[in-house]
Coordinates of C-alpha atoms and ligand atoms in Angstrom, one line a residue:
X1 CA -20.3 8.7 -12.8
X2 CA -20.0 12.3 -11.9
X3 CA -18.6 14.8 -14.4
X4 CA -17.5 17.8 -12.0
X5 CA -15.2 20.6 -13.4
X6 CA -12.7 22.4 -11.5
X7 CA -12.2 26.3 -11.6
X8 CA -8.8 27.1 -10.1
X9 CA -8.8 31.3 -9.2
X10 CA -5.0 32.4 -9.7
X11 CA -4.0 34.9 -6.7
X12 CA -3.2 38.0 -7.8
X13 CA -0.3 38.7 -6.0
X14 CA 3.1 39.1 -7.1
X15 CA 4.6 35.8 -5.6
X16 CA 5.6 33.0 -8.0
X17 CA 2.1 31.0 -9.2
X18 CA 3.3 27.3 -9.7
X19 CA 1.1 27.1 -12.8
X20 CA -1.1 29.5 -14.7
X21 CA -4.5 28.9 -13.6
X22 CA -6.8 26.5 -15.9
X23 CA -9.7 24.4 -15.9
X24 CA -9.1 21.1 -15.5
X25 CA -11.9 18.5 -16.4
X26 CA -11.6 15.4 -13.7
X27 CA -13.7 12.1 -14.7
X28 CA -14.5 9.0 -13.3
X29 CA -13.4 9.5 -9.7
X30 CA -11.2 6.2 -7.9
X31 CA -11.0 4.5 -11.1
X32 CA -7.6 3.2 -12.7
X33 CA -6.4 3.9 -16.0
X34 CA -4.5 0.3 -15.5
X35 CA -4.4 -2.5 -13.5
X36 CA -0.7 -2.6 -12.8
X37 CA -1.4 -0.7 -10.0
X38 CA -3.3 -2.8 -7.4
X39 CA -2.6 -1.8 -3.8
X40 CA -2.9 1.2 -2.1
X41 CA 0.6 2.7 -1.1
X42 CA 1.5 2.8 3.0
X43 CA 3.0 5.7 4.6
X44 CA 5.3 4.8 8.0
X45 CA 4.6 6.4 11.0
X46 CA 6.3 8.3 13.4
X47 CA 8.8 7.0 15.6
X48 CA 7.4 6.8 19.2
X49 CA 9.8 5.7 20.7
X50 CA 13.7 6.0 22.2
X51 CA 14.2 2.7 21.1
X52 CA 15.5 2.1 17.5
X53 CA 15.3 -2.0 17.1
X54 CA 16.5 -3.8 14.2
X55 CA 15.1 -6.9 13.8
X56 CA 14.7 -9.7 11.5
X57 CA 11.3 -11.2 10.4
X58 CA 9.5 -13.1 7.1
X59 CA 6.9 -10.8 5.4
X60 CA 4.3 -10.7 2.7
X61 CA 4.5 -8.0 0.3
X62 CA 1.1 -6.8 -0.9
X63 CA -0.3 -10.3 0.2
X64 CA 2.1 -12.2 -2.5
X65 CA 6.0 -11.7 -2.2
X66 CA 7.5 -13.0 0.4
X67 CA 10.6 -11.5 2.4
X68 CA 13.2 -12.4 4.4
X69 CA 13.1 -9.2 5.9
X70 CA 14.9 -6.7 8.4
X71 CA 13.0 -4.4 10.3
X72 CA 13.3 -1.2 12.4
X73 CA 10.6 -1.3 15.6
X74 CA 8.5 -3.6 12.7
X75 CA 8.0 -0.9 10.4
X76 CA 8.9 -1.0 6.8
X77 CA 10.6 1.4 5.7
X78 CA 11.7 2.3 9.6
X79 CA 9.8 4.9 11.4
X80 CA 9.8 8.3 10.4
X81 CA 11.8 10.2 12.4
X82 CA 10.4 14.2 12.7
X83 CA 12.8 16.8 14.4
X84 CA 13.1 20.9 14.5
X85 CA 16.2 22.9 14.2
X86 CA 17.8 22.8 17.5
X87 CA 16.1 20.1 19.1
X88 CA 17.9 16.9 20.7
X89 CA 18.2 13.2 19.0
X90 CA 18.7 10.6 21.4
X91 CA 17.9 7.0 20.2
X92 CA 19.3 3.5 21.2
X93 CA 19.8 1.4 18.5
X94 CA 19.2 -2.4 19.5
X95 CA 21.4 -4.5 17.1
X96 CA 18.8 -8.2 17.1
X97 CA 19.5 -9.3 13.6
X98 CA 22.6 -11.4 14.1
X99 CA 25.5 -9.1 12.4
X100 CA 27.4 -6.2 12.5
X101 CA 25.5 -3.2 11.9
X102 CA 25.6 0.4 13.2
X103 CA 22.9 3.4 12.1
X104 CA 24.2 6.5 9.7
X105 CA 22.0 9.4 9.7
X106 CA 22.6 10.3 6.1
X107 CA 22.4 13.9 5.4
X108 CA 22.8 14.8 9.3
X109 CA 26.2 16.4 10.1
X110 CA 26.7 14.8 13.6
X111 CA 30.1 14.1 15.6
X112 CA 32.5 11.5 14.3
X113 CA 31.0 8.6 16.5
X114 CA 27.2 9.6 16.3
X115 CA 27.6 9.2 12.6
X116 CA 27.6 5.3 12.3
X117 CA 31.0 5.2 10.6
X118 CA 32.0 1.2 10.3
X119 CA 34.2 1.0 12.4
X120 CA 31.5 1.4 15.1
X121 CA 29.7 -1.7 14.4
X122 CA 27.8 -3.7 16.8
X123 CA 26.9 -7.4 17.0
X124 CA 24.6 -7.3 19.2
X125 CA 23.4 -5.1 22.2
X126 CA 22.6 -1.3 21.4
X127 CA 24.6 1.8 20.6
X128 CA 23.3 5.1 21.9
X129 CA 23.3 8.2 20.0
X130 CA 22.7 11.1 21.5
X131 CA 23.4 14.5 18.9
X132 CA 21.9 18.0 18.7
X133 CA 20.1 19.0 15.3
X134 CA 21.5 21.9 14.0
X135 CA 21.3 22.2 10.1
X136 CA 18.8 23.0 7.6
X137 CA 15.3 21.7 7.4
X138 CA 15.2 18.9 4.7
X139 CA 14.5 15.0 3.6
X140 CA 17.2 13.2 5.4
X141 CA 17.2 9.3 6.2
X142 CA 18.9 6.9 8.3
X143 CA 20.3 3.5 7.1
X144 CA 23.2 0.8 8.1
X145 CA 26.4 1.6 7.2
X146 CA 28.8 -2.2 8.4
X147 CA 31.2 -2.5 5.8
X148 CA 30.8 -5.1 3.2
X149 CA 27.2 -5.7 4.3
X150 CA 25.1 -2.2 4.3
X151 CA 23.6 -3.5 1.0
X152 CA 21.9 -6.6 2.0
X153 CA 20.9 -5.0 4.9
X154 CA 19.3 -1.7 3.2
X155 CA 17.7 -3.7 0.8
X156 CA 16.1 -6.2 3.6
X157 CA 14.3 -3.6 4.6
X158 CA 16.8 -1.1 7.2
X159 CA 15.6 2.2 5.8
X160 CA 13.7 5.4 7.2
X161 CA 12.8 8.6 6.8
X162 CA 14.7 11.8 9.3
X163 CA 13.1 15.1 8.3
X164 CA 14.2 18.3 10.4
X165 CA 11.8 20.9 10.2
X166 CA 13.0 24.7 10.4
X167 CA 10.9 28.1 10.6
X168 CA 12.7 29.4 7.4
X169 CA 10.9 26.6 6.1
X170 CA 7.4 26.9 8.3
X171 CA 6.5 30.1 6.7
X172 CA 6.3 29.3 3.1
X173 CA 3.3 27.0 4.3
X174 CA 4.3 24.3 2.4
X175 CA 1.4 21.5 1.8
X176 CA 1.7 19.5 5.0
X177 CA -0.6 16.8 7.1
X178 CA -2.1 14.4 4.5
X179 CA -0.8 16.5 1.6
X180 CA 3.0 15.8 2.6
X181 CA 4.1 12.1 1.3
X182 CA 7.5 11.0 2.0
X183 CA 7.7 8.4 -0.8
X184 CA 11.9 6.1 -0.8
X185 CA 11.9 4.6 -4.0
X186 CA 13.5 1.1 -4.0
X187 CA 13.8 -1.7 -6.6
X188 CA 13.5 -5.8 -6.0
X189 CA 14.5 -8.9 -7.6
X190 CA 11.5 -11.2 -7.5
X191 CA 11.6 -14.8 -8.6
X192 CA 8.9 -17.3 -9.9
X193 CA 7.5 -18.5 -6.8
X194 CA 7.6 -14.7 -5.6
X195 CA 10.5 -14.6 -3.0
X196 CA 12.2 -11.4 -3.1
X197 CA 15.7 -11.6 -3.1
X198 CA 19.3 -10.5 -2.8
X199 CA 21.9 -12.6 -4.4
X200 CA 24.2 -10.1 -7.0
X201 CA 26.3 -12.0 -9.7
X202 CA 29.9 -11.2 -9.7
X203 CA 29.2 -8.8 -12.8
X204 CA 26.4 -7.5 -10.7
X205 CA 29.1 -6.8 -7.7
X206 CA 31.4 -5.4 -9.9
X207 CA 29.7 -3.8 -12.7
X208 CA 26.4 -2.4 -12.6
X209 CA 25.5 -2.8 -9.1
X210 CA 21.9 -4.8 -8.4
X211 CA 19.5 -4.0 -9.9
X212 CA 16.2 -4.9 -9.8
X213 CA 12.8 -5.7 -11.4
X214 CA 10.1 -4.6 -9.9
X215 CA 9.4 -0.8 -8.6
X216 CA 8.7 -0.5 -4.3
X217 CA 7.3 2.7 -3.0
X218 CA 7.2 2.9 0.5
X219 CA 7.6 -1.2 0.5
X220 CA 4.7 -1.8 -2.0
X221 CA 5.4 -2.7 -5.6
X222 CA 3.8 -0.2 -7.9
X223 CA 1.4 1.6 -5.7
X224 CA -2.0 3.8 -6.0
X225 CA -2.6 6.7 -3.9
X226 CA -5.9 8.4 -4.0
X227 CA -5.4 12.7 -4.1
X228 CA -7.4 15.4 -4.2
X229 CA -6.8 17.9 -7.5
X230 CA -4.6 20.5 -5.2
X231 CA -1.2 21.2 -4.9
X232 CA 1.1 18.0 -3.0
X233 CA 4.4 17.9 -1.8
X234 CA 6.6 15.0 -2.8
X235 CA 9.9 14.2 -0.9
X236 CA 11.3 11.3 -2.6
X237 CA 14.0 9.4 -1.4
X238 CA 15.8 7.2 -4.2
X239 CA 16.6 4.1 -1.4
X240 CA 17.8 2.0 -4.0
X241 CA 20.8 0.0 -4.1
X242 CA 21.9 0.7 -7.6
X243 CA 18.9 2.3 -9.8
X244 CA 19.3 5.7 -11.0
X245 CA 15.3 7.0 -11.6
X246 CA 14.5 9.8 -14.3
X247 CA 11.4 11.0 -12.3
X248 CA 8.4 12.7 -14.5
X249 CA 5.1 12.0 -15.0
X250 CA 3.8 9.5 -17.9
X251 CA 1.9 12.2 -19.7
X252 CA 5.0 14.7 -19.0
X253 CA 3.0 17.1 -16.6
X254 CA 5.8 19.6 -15.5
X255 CA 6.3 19.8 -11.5
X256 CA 8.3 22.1 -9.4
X257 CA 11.4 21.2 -7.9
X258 CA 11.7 23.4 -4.5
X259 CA 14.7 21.3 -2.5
X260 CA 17.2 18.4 -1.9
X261 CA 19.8 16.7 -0.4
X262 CA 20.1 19.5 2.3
X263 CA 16.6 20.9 2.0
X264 CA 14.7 23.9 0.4
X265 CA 16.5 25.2 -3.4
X266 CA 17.2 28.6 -3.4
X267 CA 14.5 29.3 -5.8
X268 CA 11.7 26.7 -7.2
X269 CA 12.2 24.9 -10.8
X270 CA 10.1 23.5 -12.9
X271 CA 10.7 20.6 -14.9
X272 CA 9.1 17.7 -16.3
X273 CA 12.4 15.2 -15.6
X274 CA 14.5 14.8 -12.9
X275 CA 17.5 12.6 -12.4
X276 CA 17.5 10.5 -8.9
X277 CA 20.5 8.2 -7.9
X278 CA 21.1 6.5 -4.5
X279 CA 21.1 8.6 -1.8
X280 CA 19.5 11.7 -3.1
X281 CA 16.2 13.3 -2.7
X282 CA 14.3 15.4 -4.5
X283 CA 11.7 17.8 -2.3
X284 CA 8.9 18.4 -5.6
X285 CA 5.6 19.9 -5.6
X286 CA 2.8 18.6 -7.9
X287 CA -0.4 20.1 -8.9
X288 CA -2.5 17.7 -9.3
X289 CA -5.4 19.9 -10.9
X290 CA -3.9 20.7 -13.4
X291 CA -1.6 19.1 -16.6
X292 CA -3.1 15.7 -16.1
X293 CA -5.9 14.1 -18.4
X294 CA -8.7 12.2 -16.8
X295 CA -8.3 11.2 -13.3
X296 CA -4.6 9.1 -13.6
X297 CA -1.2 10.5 -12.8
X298 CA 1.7 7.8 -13.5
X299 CA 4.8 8.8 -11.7
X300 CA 7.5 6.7 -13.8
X301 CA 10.9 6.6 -14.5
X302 CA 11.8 8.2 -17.9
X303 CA 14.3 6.7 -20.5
X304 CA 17.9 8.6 -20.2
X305 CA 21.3 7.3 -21.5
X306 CA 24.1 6.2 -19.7
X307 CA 27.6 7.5 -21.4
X308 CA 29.2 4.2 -22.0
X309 CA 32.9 6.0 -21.7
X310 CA 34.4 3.4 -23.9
X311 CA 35.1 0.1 -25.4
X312 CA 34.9 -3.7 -23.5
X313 CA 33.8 -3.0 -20.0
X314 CA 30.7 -0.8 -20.7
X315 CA 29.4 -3.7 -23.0
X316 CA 30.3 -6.1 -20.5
X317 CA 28.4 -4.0 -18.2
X318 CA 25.9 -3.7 -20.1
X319 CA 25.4 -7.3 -21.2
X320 CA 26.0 -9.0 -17.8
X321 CA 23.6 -6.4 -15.8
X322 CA 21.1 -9.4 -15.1
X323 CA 17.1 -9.3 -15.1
X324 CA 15.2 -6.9 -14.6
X325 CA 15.3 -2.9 -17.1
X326 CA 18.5 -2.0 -17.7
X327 CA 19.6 1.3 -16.2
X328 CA 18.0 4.1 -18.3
X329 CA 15.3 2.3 -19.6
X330 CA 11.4 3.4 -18.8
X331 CA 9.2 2.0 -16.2
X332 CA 6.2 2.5 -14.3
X333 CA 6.5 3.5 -10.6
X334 CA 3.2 4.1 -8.9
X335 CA -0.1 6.2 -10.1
X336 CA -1.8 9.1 -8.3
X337 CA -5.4 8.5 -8.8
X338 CA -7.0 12.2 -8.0
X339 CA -10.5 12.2 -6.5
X340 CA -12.9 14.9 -8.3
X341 CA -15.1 14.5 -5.6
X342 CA -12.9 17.2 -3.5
X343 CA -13.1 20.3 -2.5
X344 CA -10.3 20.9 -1.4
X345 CA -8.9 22.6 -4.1
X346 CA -5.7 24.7 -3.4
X347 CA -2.4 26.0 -4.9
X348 CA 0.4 27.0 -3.6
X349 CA 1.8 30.6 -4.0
X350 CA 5.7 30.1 -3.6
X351 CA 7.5 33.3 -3.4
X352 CA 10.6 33.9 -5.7
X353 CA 12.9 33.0 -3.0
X354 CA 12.8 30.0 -1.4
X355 CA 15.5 29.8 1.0
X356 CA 18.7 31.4 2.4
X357 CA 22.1 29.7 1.0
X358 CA 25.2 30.8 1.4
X359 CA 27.4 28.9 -0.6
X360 CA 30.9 29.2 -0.1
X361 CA 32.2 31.2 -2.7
X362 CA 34.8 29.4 -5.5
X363 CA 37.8 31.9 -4.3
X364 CA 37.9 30.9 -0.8
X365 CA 38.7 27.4 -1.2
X366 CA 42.2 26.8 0.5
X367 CA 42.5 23.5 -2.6
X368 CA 41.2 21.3 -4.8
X369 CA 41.6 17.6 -4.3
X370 CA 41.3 15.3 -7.3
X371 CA 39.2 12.0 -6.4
X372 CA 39.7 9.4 -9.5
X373 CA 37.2 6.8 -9.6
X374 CA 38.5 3.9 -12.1
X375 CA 37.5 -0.1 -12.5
X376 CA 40.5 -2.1 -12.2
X377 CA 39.9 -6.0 -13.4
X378 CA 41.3 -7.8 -10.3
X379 CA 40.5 -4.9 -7.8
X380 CA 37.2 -3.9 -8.6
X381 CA 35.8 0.4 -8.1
X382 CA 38.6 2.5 -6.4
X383 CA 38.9 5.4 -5.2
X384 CA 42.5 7.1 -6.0
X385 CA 43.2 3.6 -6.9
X386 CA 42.6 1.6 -3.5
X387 CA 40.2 0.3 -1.9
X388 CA 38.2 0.9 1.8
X389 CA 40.3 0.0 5.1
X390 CA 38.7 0.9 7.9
X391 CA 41.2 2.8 9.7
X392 CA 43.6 4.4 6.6
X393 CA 42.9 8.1 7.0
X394 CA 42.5 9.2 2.9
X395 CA 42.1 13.1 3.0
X396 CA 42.6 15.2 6.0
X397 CA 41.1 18.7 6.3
X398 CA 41.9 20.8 8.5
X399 CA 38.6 21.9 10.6
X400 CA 37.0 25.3 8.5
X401 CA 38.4 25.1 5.5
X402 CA 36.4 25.0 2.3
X403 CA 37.7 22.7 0.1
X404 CA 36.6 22.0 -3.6
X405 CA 36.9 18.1 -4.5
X406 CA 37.0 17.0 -7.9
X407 CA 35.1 14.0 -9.1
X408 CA 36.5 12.3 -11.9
X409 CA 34.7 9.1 -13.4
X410 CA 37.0 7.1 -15.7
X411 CA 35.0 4.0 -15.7
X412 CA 32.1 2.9 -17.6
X413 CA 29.2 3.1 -15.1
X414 CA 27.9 5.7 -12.9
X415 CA 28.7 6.2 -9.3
X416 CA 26.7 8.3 -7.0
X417 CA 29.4 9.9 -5.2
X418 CA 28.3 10.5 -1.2
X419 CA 30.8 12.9 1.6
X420 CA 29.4 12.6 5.0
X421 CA 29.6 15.7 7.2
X422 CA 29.2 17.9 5.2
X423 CA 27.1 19.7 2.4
X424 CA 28.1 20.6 -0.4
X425 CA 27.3 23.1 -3.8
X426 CA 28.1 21.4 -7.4
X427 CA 29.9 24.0 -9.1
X428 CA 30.2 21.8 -12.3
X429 CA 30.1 19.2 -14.4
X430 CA 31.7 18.3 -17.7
X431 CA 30.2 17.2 -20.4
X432 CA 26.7 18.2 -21.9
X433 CA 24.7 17.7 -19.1
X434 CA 24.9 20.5 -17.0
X435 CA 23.8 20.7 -13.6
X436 CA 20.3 19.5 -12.3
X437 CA 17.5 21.6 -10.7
X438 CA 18.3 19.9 -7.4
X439 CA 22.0 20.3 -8.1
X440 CA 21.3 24.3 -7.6
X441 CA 20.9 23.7 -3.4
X442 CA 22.8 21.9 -1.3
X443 CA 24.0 18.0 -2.0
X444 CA 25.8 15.6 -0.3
X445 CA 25.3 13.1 -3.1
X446 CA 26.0 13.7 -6.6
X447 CA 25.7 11.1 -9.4
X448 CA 29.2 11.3 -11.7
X449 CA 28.5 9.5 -14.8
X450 CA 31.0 7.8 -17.0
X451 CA 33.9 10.0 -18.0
X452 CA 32.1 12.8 -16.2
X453 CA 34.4 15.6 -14.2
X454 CA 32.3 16.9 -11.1
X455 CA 33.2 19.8 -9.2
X456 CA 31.8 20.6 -5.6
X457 CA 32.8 22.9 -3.2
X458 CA 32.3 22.9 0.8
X459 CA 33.2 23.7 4.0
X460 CA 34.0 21.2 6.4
X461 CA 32.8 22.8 10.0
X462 CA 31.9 19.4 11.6
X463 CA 33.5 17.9 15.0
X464 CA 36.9 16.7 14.7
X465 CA 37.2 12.9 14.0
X466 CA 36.7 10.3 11.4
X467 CA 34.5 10.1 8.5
X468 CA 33.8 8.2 5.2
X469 CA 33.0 9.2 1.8
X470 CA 32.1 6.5 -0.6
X471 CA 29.9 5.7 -3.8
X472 CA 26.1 5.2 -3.1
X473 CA 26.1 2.8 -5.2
X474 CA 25.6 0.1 -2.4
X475 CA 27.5 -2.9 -4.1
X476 CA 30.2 -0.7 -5.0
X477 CA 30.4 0.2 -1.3
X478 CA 30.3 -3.2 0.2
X479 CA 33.0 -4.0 -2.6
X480 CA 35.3 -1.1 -1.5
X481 CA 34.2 2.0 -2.9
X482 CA 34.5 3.8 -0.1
X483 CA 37.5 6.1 2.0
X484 CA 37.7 7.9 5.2
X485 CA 38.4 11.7 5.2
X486 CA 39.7 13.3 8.6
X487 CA 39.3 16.8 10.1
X488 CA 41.5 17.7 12.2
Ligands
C2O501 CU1 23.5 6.9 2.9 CU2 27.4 6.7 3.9 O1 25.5 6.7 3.4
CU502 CU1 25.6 9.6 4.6
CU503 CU1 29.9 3.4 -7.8

């Protein structure tokens, strides 16, 4: 076994260093610290095609779970779809899996009927959409959105990648090509004779959401990647139906947050834990040369605490949440096994300022709309006390105005609150927490725990026409969670 020893030179220029420079000492090249993680992780490739077609097939999962799966052009997760700033998007979704579905483009502020609102559903045939990119580089993703249904279908395996590249990104020379992974985080049920499967309980439905027990990156449970000790960029997406991950690193190596939702932070922060529900992404860079003993980095998801906001139904949700680790306990996701034998030692000097954002300041919003989110017994999660129909407008805005919405969670488990159209800035939250490194950019999902209070403020500029806004959460979705918001 070679014993090779890493000397990392710190520039000496003025920009921000993402760690102090340090020798590292890398042993026993390729080899696991555990044997949990026993197959290599896949990366999707690009879409090369116009032709977006959802179809169903059975699959093996890392050679021993089987699926009943759902596909986009046979690629799971779906293609990854790569765009610049100002470049066209024209696809045609092919609807083969025998239901209702229609594509969202979550993250992308498109016109009302390029943005896969339900009502749009197709059995069968395809749906063209046709839209011009023109928003902020970032980690966006695309997903079915049919009401009552977008859960099974996500979870079958309807799920990609969209990033949109920009040149206000380009020139921070951010690690790219084989340094660049786009990792969606998703959990699965998996019974005794290995079938993965979807089949929530009515507590499951209407409490906690599904949750399950074993940890998919990228489609394969608990994954290894081999990297060199340089600097990586991670854009994670958290494509899970229910789970909320605390992202860090076993051995609690810091890492830099540099975006989100709606790309690249304002400035870079560094943090060893980072909370990720449904729907969000977190844009981190990692250095693996340094902060990490012998050769193993364990990405996991770190213990946090649910509030239980109060008395019978967070025990009941708490007691009837099924298999698999509760929310907020600690598991293993995938290890990073980094490869002395490299040369291709780098880090990356990030300048002080990341990115332009002009968030709307709290004095110009023309009002502030309250959006209660309670548990009723017989009804289930409402919003402002209904549930979805798929043609009641819920909030109209008038076209331009900036608007701060008010998130108030009086039930007794989280919901990860999601507006399309827009993106927004989370101006607060109540309670101890605070806001999150990624909550310091722009959002258009935020995770309101119990009895939580979140403010966010934004400008709704998009086309004319209706949208939804609904809990990410995708069992609380397909149960109702969900309203439309007009502009007009
Ligand atoms: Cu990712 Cu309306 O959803
Ligand atoms: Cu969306
Ligand atoms: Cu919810």
């Amino acid at each position: 076994m070679d014993r090779k020893t890493f000397l990392k030179t710190a520039g000496a220029g003025a920009g921000y260093m993402l760690t102090p420079s340090v020798i590292t000492s890398c042993v026993n090249d390729g080899i696991s610290s555990s044997d949990l993680y026993q197959n290599p992780l896949q990366l999707p490739g690009g879409l090369d095609s116009d032709i977006l077609q959802a179809a169903p097939s059975n699959l093996m999962i890392a050679g021993k779970y089987s699926l009943d799966g759902l596909r986009f052009n046979e690629s799971l997760p779906g293609p990854t779809i790569r765009k610049r700033r100002g470049e066209h998007f024209q696809i045609q979704f092919q609807n083969d899996i025998g239901q209702e579905s229609i594509i969202h483009w979550h993250g992308m502020i498109v016109p009302p009927e390029m943005d896969g609102h339900p009502k749009d559903v197709i059995s069968d045939g395809s749906y063209s959409y046709d839209f011009q990119i023109n928003q902020r580089a970032g980690t966006y993703w695309y997903h079915p959105h049919p009401h009552r249904i977008t859960g099974p279908q996500v979870y079958r395996g309807l799920a990609g990648f969209f990033i949109v590249t920009d040149e206000e990104e380009e020139v921070l020379n951010l690690p790219s090509g084989e340094y660049e992974l786009p990792l969606v985080i998703q959990d699965r049920k998996i019974d005794d004779s290995g079938n993965i499967y979807y089949d929530p309980s009515m507590p499951e439905r209407m409490m906690t959401g599904y949750l399950g027990d074993h940890m998919l990156i990228n489609g394969v449970p608990n994954p290894y990647h081999e990297v060199h000790p340089r600097t990586y960029r991670l854009r994670l997406i958290n494509g899970s139906n229910a789970r909320i991950y605390n992202i860090a690193f076993r051995s609690r190596t810091p890492f830099t947050v540099i975006g989100t939702d709606g790309g690249l932070l304002p400035q870079p922060v560094q943090t060893t834990e980072l909370l990720l529900a449904p729907g969000e992404r977190a844009d981190i860079l990692v250095d693996f040369s340094d902060g990490f003993s012998g050769n193993s980095a364990e990405l996991v998801s770190k213990e946090f605490s649910v509030p239980s906001n109060g008395g019978m139904m967070g025990n009941m949700s708490q007691m009837m949440g099924g298999a698999g680790p509760e929310q907020g306990s600690e598991f293993p996701l995938m290890e990073f096994r980094i490869n002395c034998d490299s040369s291709s030692s780098s880090t990356v000097d990030l300048p002080p300022q990341l990115s332009e954002s002009n968030f709307p300041a709290e004095e110009s919003a023309v009002r502030t709309r309250r959006i209660e989110l309670d548990m009723e017994m017989m009804t289930g999660h409402t919003i402002n006390g209904r549930l979805f129909e798929m043609l009641r407008v819920d909030e109209q805005i008038n076209q331009g105005d900036t608007e701060i919405w008010e998130f108030i969670n009086n039930s007794a488990v989280p919901h990860p609150m999601h507006i399309h159209a827009v993106q927004f800035k989370v101006l607060s939250r109540s309670g101890s927490r605070g806001l999150l490194p990624t909550e310091t950019g722009w959002k258009d999902t935020v995770l309101v725990m119990p009895g939580e209070r979140v403010r966010v403020i934004m400008t709704f500029s998009a086309e004319e026409g209706l949208y939804v806004f609904h809990c990410h959460n995708l069992e609380h979705e397909d149960a109702g969670m969900m309203a439309n918001l007009e502009i007009v």
